Amino acid sequence: MLEIDDLEVRRGNFRLRVNHLHATGRIVLLGRNGSGKSTLLKCVAGFIKPIKGVIRLDGEEITYLPPDKRGVGYLPQDTFRLPLTPSKALSYFSKIFRIDAASLETELSLTNLLEKESLSTGESQIINLSIILLKKPKLLLLDEPTSSLDYVNRRLFWGFIQKLKKPMLYVTHDPLEAAVVGEEYYLLEDGGTYGPFENRLKDEIDDVISLLDPYMERMRS
Amino acid sequence: MIRLLPLLIAAGYALIIVVPPLFYDVDGIPPEAYQALVYTALASTISTSSTLPPAILLSFYGVRRKLSIIIPITTFSTAIPHTALGLLLLPLYSSIGLVDTSLAIITSMMIVCLPIGVGAMTSMFSASNKALDEFLQPLGVGDLRIIRLYMACAARPVITAAILMWLRGFSELGVFLIVAQRPPTVGVYLYEVFLKAGASSAVPLALLLALTGFIFSTSLYLAMANVRDR
């Protein structure tokens, strides 16, 4: 479980305060551009040091630990492609981490993706996230992972996220996306963090999304 | 019409260098010139291949790991006239008996190549996607592996850096005049021919070098057109 208390982060003239935030499931950080969502995520990942406050993960304080000692996985906002085919990428990192990728491939139904030579941006994000999962992090940090994806790829990625049973902080500025992926959400505005709010659309959102299925099918074909 | 302008400038640039010597009263090229040329190319290849890895490492840490002080420390020598750089190296080379040796030539080339490599690779790392680094760091992937993945993603800037370094080593003269006139590199050889026998003997070799440079840069341009970054 992630716990953040009395945290203050500064970037230039911008200051973000988090009085209290705890995350056990899929937690969405929702806010407009420039509200500090990515700043908070980078602070939890260890790329930005806070002015004050405490970050704990599973009871251990990680506030000033370097990124590789925190037990987190971070999927950045900017998409990138690894210079390897999907299957080679997974086997390359499974060798580095000394972890067998076979069970993950089955668990996440990656077989079809791994057979491809080149991937769409959305599929690349899924493979990148799978590489993070290989390392078995205690917490996933996803920084607007669908911001550069088209709707078809977004749906693909959302479906993947819903299958995961990992605590995560998922950043988005899109309330619809927040409703699809989040169990709870925090709102970031005016340098403050408010919440947690329950995702009351959780049960209806699949019906709302399914209204767009014809468009989805058309795009796919 | 405006598209013609850069073409005219490029053509004018090349013609100013190459055409007047063609009408000059010249002698033939002595056979030792070819030896000097091959020797210099070989020395520059050795120095480039030894200097590129440290240049990549320095620029990665300079840009990506907040050790930016590395950059001015390793590039300040570009601001020094190369004869002065030779004079600064002379006390060291004299004390360890390196003056007028191949090792002096190769190490001098490495010293003048390094800032070029660091400069080119610094631009590459500054312009490249930070996301890959941010993705790999929390996973505990080591810096050397991160660098290798960056290199695989950006073959073109790495090749460009290697080319610039090779050309820098190949065209060096100032340092060699002070620390290593023997065995003669092509620059030193040309300079000596000019002093002893005048321009009529040196100009044909200069033209040969210009031709070599043109063939080299054109082949690299064609090769680069086929290299893709991921």
PDB file of C-alpha atoms in Angstrom, chain B residues 14 17-19 21 37 170 190 203-218:
ATOM      1  CA  ALA B  14      32.891  23.231 -53.458  1.00  0.00           C
ATOM      2  CA  ILE B  17      37.988  24.914 -53.144  1.00  0.00           C
ATOM      3  CA  VAL B  18      38.411  22.510 -56.037  1.00  0.00           C
ATOM      4  CA  VAL B  19      38.405  24.386 -59.353  1.00  0.00           C
ATOM      5  CA  PRO B  21      43.867  24.166 -58.218  1.00  0.00           C
ATOM      6  CA  LEU B  37      47.342   8.899 -46.461  1.00  0.00           C
ATOM      7  CA  PHE B 170      42.398  12.611 -40.104  1.00  0.00           C
ATOM      8  CA  LEU B 190      51.753  17.873 -47.172  1.00  0.00           C
ATOM      9  CA  VAL B 203      48.651  21.237 -54.593  1.00  0.00           C
ATOM     10  CA  PRO B 204      48.104  17.879 -56.357  1.00  0.00           C
ATOM     11  CA  LEU B 205      48.218  16.092 -53.008  1.00  0.00           C
ATOM     12  CA  ALA B 206      45.792  18.635 -51.567  1.00  0.00           C
ATOM     13  CA  LEU B 207      43.467  17.874 -54.489  1.00  0.00           C
ATOM     14  CA  LEU B 208      43.808  14.157 -53.826  1.00  0.00           C
ATOM     15  CA  LEU B 209      42.810  14.793 -50.210  1.00  0.00           C
ATOM     16  CA  ALA B 210      39.839  16.862 -51.363  1.00  0.00           C
ATOM     17  CA  LEU B 211      38.773  14.003 -53.642  1.00  0.00           C
ATOM     18  CA  THR B 212      39.201  11.498 -50.801  1.00  0.00           C
ATOM     19  CA  GLY B 213      37.108  13.708 -48.535  1.00  0.00           C
ATOM     20  CA  PHE B 214      34.400  14.073 -51.170  1.00  0.00           C
ATOM     21  CA  ILE B 215      34.223  10.329 -51.841  1.00  0.00           C
ATOM     22  CA  PHE B 216      34.201   9.662 -48.109  1.00  0.00           C
ATOM     23  CA  SER B 217      31.445  12.128 -47.259  1.00  0.00           C
ATOM     24  CA  THR B 218      29.296  11.060 -50.244  1.00  0.00           C
TER      25      THR B 218
END
